[in-house]
XYZ file of C-alpha atoms in Angstrom:
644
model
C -19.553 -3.905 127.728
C -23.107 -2.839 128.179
C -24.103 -0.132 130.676
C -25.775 -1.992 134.252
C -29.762 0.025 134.398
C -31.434 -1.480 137.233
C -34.164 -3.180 136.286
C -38.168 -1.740 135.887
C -39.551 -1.274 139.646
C -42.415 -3.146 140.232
C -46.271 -2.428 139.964
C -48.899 -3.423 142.128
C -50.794 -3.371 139.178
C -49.030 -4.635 136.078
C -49.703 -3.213 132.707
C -52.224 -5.620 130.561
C -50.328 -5.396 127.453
C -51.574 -7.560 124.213
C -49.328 -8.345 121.355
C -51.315 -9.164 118.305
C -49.129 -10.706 116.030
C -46.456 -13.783 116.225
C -44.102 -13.581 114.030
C -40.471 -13.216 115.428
C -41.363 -9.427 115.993
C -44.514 -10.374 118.119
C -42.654 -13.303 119.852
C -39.758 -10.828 120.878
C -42.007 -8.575 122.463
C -43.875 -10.873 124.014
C -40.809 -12.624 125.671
C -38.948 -9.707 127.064
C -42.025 -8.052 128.604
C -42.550 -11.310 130.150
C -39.069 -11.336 131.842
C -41.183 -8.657 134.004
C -44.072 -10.644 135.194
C -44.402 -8.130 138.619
C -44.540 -5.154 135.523
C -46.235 -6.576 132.871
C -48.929 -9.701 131.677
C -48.826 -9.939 128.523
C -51.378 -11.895 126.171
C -50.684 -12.914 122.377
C -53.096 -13.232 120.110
C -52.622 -15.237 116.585
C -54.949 -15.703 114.201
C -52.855 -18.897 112.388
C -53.462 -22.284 114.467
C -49.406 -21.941 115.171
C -47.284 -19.336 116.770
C -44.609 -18.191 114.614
C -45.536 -16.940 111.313
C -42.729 -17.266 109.024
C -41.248 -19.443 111.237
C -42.568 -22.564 110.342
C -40.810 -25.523 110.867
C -43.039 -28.783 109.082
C -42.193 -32.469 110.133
C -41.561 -34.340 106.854
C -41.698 -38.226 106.923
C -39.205 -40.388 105.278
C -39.558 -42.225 102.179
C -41.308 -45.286 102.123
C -38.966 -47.706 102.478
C -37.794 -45.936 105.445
C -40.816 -45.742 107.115
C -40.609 -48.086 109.646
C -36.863 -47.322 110.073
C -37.112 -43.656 110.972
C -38.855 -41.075 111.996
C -39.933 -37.253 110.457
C -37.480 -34.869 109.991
C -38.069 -31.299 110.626
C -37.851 -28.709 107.945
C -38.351 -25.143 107.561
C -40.230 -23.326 104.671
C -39.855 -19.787 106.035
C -37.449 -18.462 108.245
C -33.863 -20.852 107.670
C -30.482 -19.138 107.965
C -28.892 -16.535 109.669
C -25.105 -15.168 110.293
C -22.737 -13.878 112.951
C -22.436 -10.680 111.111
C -25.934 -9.552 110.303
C -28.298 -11.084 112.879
C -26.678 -9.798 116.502
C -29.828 -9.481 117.667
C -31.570 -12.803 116.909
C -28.380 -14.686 117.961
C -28.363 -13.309 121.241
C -31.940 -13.701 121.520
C -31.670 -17.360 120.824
C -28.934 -17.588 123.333
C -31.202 -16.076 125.873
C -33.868 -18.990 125.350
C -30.998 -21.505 125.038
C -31.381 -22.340 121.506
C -27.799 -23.209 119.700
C -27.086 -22.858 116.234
C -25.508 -25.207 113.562
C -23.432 -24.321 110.568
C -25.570 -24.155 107.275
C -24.221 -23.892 103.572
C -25.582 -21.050 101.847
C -24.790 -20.226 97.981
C -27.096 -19.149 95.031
C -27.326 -20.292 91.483
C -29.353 -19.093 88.595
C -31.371 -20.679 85.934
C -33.470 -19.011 83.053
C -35.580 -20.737 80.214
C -35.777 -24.316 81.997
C -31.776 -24.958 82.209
C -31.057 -22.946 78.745
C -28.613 -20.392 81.121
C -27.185 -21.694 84.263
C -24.632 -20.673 87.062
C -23.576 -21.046 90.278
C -21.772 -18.781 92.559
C -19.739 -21.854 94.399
C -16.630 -22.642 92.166
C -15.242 -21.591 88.704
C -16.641 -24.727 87.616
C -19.859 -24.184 89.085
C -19.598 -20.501 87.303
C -18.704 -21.884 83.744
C -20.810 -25.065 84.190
C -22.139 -25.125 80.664
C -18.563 -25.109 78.916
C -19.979 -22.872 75.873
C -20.224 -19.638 78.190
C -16.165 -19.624 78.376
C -16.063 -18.061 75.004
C -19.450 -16.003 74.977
C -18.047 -12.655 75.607
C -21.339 -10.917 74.149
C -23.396 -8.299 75.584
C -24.987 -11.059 77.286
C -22.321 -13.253 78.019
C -21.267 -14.725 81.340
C -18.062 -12.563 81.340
C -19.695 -9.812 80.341
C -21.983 -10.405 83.620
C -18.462 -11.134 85.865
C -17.022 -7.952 85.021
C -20.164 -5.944 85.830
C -20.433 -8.057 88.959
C -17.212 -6.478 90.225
C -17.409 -2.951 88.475
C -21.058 -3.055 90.570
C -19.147 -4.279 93.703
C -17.042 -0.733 93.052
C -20.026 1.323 92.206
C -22.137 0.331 94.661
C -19.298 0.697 97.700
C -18.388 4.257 96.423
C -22.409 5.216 97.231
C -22.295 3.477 100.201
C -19.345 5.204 101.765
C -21.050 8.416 100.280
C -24.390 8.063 102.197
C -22.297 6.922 105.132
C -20.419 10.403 104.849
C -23.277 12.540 103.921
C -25.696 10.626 106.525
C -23.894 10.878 109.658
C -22.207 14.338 108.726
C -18.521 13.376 108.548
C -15.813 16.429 107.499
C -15.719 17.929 104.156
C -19.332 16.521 102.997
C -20.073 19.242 100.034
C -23.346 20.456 98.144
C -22.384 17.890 95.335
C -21.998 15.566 97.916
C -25.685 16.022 99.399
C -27.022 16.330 95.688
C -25.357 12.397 94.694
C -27.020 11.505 98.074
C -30.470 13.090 96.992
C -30.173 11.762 93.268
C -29.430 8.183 94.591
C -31.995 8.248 97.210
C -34.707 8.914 94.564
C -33.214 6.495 92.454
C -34.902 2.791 91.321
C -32.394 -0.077 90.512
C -33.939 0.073 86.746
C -32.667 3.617 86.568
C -29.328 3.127 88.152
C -28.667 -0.012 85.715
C -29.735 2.352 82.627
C -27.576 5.319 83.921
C -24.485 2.848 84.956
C -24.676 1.198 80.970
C -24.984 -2.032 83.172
C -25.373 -5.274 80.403
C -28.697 -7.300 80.232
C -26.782 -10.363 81.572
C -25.698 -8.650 84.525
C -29.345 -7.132 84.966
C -31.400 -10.491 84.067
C -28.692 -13.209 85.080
C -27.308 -11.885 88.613
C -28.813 -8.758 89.974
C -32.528 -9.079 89.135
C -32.738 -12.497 90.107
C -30.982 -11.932 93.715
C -33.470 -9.193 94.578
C -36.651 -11.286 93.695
C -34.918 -14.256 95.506
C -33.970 -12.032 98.818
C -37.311 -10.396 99.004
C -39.644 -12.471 97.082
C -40.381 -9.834 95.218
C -41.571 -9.287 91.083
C -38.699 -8.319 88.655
C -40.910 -5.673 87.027
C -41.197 -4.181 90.862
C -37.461 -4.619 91.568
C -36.545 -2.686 88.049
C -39.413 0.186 88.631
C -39.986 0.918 92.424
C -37.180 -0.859 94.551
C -34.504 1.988 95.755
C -31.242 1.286 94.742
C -29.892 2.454 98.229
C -31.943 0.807 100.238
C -30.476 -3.011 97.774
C -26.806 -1.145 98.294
C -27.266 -0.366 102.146
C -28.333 -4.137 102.455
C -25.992 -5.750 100.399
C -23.084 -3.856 102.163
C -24.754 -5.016 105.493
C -24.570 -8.867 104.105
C -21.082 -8.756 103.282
C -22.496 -9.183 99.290
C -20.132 -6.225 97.870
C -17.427 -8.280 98.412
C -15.457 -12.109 96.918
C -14.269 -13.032 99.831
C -14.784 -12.578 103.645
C -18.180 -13.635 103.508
C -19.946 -14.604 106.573
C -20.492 -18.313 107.497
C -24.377 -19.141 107.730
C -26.070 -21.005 110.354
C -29.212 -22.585 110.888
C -30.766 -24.039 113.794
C -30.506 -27.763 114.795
C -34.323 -29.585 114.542
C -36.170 -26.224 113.324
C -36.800 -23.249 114.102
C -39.873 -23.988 115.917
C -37.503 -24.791 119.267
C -37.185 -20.980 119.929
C -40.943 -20.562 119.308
C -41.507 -23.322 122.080
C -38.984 -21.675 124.581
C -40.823 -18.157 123.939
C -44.517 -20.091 124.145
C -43.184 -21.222 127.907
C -43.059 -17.688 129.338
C -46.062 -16.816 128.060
C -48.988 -18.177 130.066
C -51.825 -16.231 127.676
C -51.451 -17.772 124.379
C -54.301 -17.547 122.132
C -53.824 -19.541 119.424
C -56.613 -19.386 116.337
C -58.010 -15.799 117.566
C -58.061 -13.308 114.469
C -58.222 -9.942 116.075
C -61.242 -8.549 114.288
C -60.860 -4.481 115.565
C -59.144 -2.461 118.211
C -60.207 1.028 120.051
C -58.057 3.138 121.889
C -59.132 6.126 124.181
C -58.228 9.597 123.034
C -56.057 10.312 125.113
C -51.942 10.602 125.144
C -50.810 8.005 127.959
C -48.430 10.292 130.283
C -47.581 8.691 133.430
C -44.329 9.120 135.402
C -44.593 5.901 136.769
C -46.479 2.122 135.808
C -48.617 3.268 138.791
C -50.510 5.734 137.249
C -50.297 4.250 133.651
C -54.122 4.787 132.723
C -55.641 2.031 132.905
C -58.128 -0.116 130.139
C -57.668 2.634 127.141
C -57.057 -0.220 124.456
C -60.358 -2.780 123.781
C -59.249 -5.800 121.471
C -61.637 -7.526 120.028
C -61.357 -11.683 118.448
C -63.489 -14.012 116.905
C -63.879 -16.065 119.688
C -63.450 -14.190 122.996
C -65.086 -10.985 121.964
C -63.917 -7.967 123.613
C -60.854 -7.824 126.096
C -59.839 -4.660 128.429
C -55.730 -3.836 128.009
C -53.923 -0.816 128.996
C -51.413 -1.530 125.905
C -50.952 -2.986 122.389
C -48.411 -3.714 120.323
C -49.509 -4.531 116.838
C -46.762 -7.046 115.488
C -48.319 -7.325 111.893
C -47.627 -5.791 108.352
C -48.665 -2.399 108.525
C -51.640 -2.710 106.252
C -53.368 -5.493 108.339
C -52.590 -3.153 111.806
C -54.523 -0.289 109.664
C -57.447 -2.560 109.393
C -57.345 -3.296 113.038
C -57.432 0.204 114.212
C -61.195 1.453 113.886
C -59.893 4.630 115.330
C -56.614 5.332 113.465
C -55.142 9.105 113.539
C -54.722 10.374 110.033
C -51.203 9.910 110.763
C -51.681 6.660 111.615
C -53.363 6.479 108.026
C -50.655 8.224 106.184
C -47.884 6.093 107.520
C -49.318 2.425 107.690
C -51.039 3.430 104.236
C -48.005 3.211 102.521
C -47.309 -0.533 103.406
C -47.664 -3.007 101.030
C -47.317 -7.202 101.089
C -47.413 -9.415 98.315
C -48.366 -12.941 99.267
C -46.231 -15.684 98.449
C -47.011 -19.224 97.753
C -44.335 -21.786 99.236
C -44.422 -24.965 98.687
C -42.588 -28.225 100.152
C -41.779 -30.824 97.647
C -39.319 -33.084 96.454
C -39.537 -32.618 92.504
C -35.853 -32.003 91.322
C -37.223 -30.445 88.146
C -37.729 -27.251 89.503
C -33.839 -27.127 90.576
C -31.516 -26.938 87.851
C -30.851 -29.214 85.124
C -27.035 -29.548 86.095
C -26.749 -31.158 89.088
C -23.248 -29.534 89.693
C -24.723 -25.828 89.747
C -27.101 -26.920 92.593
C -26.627 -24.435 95.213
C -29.171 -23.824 98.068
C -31.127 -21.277 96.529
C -31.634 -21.329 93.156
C -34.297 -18.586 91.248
C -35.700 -18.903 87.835
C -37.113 -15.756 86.091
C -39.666 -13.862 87.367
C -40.232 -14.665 90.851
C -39.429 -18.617 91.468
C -37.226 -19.341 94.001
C -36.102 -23.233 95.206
C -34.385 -23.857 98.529
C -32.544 -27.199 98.306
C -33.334 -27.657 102.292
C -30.773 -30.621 102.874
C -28.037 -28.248 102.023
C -29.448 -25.461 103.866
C -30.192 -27.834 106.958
C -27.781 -30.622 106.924
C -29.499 -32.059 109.630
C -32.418 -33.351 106.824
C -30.963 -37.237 105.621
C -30.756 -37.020 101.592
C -30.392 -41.091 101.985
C -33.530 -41.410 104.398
C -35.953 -38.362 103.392
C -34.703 -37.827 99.982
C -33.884 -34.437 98.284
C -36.201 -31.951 99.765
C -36.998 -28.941 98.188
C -39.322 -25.251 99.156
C -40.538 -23.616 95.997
C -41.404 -19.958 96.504
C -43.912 -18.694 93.313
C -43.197 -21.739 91.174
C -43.621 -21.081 87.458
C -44.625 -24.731 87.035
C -46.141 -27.000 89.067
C -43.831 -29.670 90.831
C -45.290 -32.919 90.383
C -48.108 -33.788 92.660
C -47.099 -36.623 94.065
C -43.861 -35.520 95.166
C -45.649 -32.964 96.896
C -45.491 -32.695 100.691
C -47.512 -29.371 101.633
C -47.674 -25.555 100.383
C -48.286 -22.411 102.514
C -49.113 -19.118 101.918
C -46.563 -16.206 103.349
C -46.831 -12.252 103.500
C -44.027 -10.519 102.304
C -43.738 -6.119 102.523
C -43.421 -5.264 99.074
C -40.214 -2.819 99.354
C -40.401 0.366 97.100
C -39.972 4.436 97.706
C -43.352 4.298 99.652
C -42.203 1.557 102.039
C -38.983 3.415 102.996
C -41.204 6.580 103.836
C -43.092 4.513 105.844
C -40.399 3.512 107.370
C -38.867 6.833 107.818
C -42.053 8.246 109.456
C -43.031 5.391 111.458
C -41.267 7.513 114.830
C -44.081 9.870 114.487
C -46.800 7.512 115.476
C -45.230 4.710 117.732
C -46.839 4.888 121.289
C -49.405 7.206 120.555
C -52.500 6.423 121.793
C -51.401 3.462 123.733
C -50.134 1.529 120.981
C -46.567 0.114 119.595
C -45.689 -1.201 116.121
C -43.039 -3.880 115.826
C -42.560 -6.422 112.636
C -39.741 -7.295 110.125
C -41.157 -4.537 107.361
C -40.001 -1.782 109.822
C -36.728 -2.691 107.800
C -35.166 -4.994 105.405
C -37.846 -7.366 106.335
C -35.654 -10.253 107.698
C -35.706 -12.116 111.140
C -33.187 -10.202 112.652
C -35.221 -6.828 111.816
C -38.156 -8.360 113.302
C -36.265 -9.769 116.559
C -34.706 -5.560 117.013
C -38.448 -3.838 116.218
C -39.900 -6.253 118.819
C -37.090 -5.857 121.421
C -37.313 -2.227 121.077
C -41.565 -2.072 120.992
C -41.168 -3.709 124.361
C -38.387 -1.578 125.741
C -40.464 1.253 124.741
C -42.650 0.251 127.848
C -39.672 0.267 130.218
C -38.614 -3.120 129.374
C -34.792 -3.551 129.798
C -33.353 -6.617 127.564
C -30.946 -8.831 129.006
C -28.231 -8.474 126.235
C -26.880 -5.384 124.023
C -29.252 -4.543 121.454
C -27.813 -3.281 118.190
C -29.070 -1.001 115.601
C -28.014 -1.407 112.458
C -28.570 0.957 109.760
C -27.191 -1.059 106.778
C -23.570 -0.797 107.949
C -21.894 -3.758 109.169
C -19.061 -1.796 110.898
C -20.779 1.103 112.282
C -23.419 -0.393 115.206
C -25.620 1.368 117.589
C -25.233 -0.009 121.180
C -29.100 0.619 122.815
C -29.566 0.277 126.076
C -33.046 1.840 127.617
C -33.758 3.798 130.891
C -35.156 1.482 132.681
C -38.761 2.328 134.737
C -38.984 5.102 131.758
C -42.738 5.788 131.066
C -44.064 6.531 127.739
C -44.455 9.659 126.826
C -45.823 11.756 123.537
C -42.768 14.231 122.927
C -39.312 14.162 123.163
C -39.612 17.121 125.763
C -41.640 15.161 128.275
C -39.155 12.325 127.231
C -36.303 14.222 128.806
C -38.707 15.874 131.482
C -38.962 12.076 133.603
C -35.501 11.166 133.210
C -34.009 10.494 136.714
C -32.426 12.455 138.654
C -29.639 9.868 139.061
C -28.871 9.990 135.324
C -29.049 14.320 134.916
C -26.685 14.372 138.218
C -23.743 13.355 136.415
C -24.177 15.219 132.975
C -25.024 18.576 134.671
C -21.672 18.261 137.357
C -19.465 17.563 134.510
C -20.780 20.348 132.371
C -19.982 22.634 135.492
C -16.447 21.829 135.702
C -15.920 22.091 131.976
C -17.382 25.304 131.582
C -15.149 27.902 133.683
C -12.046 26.151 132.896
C -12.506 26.246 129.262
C -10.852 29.324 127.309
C -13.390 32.137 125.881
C -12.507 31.395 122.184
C -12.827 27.251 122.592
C -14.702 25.704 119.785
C -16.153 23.123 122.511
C -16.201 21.760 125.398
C -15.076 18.000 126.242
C -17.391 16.105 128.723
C -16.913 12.283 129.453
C -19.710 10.299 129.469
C -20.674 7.012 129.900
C -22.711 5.321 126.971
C -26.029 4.884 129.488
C -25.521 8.441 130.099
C -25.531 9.279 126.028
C -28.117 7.081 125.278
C -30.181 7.850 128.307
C -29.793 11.459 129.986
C -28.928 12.862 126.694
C -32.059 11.125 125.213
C -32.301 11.742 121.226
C -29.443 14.150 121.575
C -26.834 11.557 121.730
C -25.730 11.413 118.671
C -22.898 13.866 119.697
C -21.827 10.284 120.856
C -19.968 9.366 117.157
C -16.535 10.320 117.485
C -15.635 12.960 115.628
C -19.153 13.938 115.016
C -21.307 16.924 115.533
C -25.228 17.807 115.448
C -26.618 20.735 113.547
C -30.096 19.162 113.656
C -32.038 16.661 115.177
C -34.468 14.499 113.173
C -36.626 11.132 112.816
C -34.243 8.983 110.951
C -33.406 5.508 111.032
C -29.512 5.704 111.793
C -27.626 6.382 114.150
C -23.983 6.054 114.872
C -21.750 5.767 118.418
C -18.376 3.623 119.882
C -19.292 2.664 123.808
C -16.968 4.719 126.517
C -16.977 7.612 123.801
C -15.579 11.085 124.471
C -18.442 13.220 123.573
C -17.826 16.574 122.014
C -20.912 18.960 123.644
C -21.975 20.996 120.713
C -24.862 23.368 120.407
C -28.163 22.000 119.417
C -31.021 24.086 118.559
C -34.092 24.002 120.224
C -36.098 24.181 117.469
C -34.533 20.661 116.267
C -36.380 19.253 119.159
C -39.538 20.194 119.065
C -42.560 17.878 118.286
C -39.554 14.964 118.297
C -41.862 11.517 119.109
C -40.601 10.257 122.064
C -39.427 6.188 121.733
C -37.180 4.243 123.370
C -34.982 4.541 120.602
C -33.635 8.137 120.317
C -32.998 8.169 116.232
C -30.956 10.841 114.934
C -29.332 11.796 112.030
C -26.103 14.569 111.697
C -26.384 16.967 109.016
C -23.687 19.669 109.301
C -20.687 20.730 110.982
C -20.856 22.220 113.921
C -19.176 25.528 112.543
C -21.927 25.344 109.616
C -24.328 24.801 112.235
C -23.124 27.541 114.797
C -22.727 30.199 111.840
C -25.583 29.379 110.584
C -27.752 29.942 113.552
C -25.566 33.055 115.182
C -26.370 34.475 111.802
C -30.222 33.820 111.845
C -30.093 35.850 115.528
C -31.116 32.602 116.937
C -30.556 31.563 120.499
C -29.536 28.113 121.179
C -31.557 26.833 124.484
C -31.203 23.348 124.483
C -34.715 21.891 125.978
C -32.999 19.327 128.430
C -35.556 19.922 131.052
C -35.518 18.352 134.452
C -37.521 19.294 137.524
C -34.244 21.367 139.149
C -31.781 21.733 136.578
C -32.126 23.376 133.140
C -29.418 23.657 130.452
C -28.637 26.718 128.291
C -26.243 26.744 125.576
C -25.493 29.629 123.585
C -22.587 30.409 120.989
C -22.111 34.208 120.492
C -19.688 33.182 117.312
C -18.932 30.346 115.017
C -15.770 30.059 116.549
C -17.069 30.508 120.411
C -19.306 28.086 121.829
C -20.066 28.297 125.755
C -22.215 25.860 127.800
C -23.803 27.106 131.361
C -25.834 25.061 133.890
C -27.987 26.638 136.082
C -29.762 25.164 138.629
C -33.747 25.761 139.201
């Protein structure tokens, strides 16, 4: 159950916060700062003459001798499906706005050289459609790809449970251990094939072709520069390392453009058809301990048809390289991060051509790519809401290699995409280091995997970042389906520049707790005890223990605290207190979300450090209490709260 944090106390003078940007990270933002209209007015700015960005939802009319008989039906072209599993977040967003779901039917086939190869992933008929693959047992044969399919499956499971281990410092992680970690983290999917002896039909007839389907995204630039852990941390997220089990997709009832409209109704300032043409920021580092003295008209955003507008905040809600062309001003930092984001743009379009699905009607599946980059969503299947007898078959064409015929055309649209390689993932990695400096937040589905439900979780947490509580559990996920992150914030936390000052404005009400429990631990516990066991509630971790918290996991210890983009923890946990240096928390960036990542044991950690003559002060700083821990051993570990 999540933790009850009284809500953000109200301003006489709400913060003027504009959200540039409305996609589903923008939209998020937007909507739970506005569940604080006495903290916050908010105003969103889009340059597109609709709110939504890759949620697009187009009405498309019947055929003609249903004209008169029926009306348009509503289809998507960007944002479609999502599950139970994967998308937490966006489904209890949508509940929040009252938008339902329906059940979808999601499968994937593959064609190459106009119908010459074809499967489908549905059936063993589907799989063997053209009956001349049965006995093709060739290097780039069908069973050839099947039994790489499930030796991959293996592969690919043993390296996730290894970053797993290595990542959030379980026991008995070794040197080789960290050095498979390193080499795989450095390592493209064209390399991993090459090194794994993987066959061409695997390469060009399954794995290629779901990459550039799932992220739109070259095969040249899924071989050379996609990271094969970041395609193995995902595919373990979507259930895809496994036959069976799968998730059951969903899709929502009449478009996705109803939760757009629910969000639009909160939000009185909607400007619809502004492009944001440049932003300025003051110079200085907002620290307030309150909205009341949150300075006041540091951010100046200018659009094409307003001109210049007066905020106190901004959250930029686009790819990073179009918020780095906003920001006249940007840090070096600010350079070196959102430098390293790239987008590839995308050409949809929404048709009705069955040519560019594949030849064999029975290996139809919803999504069905052809080489290079050419993916077709059969959108009655994916929406079964869409009348095949009324409307006909309708189909979206990402990239097609040939053109559908034009007069079974309906529309095309052009989409932004992150292009995901090593240079994305640093971004990504890094990104910590520059979020609400300066009076601004960064929110937007490339801050991940670059799907709806990583947009929905960046935008949630760029307005919690602010104080904002949301209404629901938020869960980070770090590419493991099992192992979730229950965030809550402090609410009526102000933002601050380090993770010192972070833990310096934490109430009173939340230290009280901690620093009585650590009291009564300490003289009871014997002089040789390798820790000592305090009980905490999760708001407690996740709050008065700030970026700390990952002592949270069970079982887990901290040697060092970092930027990273995982973090793991079980609700109602009891929390071993281990010894944290303070040199791990210096220059942390403070954000709502207190990333950490656990590196060693805690007797590597302790031995390490009594060795180096270190002292372990912990800087948990509060106005009147201050907490020391020191370990005069490996083996002896003593915690002592003294009050100022």
């Amino acid at each position: 159950m999540a933790p009850n944090i009284d809500p953000l106390p109200p301003s006489s003078r709400p913060l003027r916060v504009a959200v540039v940007g409305n996609g589903i990270a923008g939209l998020s933002a937007a909507w739970l700062l506005s569940q604080y209209p006495e903290s916050y007015t908010v105003t969103l700015y889009e340059a597109d003459e609709y709110l939504g960005g890759h949620t697009h939802t187009v009405d498309v009319p019947p055929l003609k001798e249903f004209a008169d008989q029926v009306s348009a039906a509503p289809v998507d072209t960007g944002f479609i499906v999502c599950n139970p599993v994967t998308y937490p977040n966006l489904l209890a967003f949508l509940d929040a706005v009252q938008v339902g779901v329906t059940p979808s039917d999601m499968s994937f086939s593959v064609s190459r050289n106009h119908g010459a190869f074809e499967w489908a992933g549905d059936t063993l008929q589907t799989l063997f459609a053209q009956r001349e693959n049965v006995l093709d047992f060739s290097e780039n044969g069908i069973w050839r790809m099947v039994w790489d399919v499930l030796r991959f499956h293996w592969h690919a499971a043993a390296i996730a449970d290894l970053a797993d281990k290595v990542t959030f410092g379980a026991a008995g992680v070794t040197k080789a251990d960290r050095a498979r970690y390193a080499y795989h983290a450095r390592q493209s999917i064209g390399e991993f094939l090459s090194a794994g002896n993987y066959s061409p039909s695997f390469k060009h007839n399954f794995l290629v072709p779901q990459t550039a389907a799932i992220w739109s995204t070259p095969a040249g630039t899924c071989l050379d520069e996609f990271p094969i852990l970041t395609l193995i941390r995902f595919f373990r997220n979507h259930c895809m390392l496994q036959l069976v089990g799968r998730p059951k997709w969903l899709t929502i009832p009449l478009g996705s453009r109803s939760y757009v409209a629910k969000v639009a109704e909160h939000s009185p300032d909607v400007r619809v058809g502004h492009r944001v043409t440049q932003i300025t920021r003051g110079t200085g580092v907002a620290q307030p301990t309150s909205l009341e003295d949150f300075p006041r008209g540091q951010v100046t955003v200018t659009d094409d048809q307003d001109g210049a507008s007066a905020y106190d905040y901004v959250i930029l809600a686009t790819h990073g390289d179009i918020s780095l062309q906003l920001l006249t001003d940007a840090t070096p930092r600010e350079r070196e991060v959102l430098g390293k984001v790239r987008v590839s743009k995308n050409r949809a379009v929404l048709h009705r051509d069955p040519n560019l699905m594949l030849k064999r009607r029975e290996t139809r599946t919803s999504t069905a790519p052809k080489p290079t980059v050419c993916v077709t969503y059969w959108m009655n299947r994916l929406q079964p809401f869409i009348p095949r007898r009324t409307h006909g078959d309708v189909f979206v064409t990402v990239n097609p290699l040939y053109e559908p015929d034009p007069s079974l055309v309906i529309q095309e649209y052009l989409y932004d995409h992150p292009v995901y390689g090593f240079d994305l993932v640093q971004a990504q990695e890094q990104l910590a280091s520059i979020v609400n400096m300066r009076f601004t937040g960064f929110a937007g589905a490339w801050c991940n995997y670059g799907f709806h439900e990583d947009g929905v979780t960046a935008g949630l947490a760029a307005a919690a970042a602010l104080g904002a509580t949301p209404p629901f559990p938020v869960l980070l996920n770090g590419g493991y389906p099992t192992h979730r992150t229950l965030f809550h914030p402090v609410a009526g936390l102000p933002t601050v520049p380090s993770a010192t000052k972070y833990l310096a404005h934490l109430g009173a009400h939340l230290l009280r707790d901690v620093v009585a429990q650590l009291r009564r631990a300490a003289p009871a516990a014997p002089a040789a005890a390798r820790q000592h066991t305090v009980d905490l509630t999760w708001a407690q971790t996740l709050g008065a223990l700030g970026a700390a918290a990952a002592t949270a996991w069970r079982g887990g210890v901290v040697a060092e605290v970092q930027d990273a983009p995982m973090v793991q923890g079980e609700p109602g946990a009891t929390v071993p207190v281990r010894s944290v240096p303070a040199r791990a928390m210096r220059g942390l960036t403070a954000q709502a979300l207190g990333y950490v990542q656990v590196q060693d044991t805690v007797a590597e950690a302790a031995k390490g450090i009594v060795e180096s003559g270190e002292e372990m002060e912990l800087v948990w700083v509060h106005p009147r209490v201050r907490i020391v821990w020191q370990a005069s051993s490996a083996r002896n570990v003593q915690v002592e709260a003294k009050s100022k």
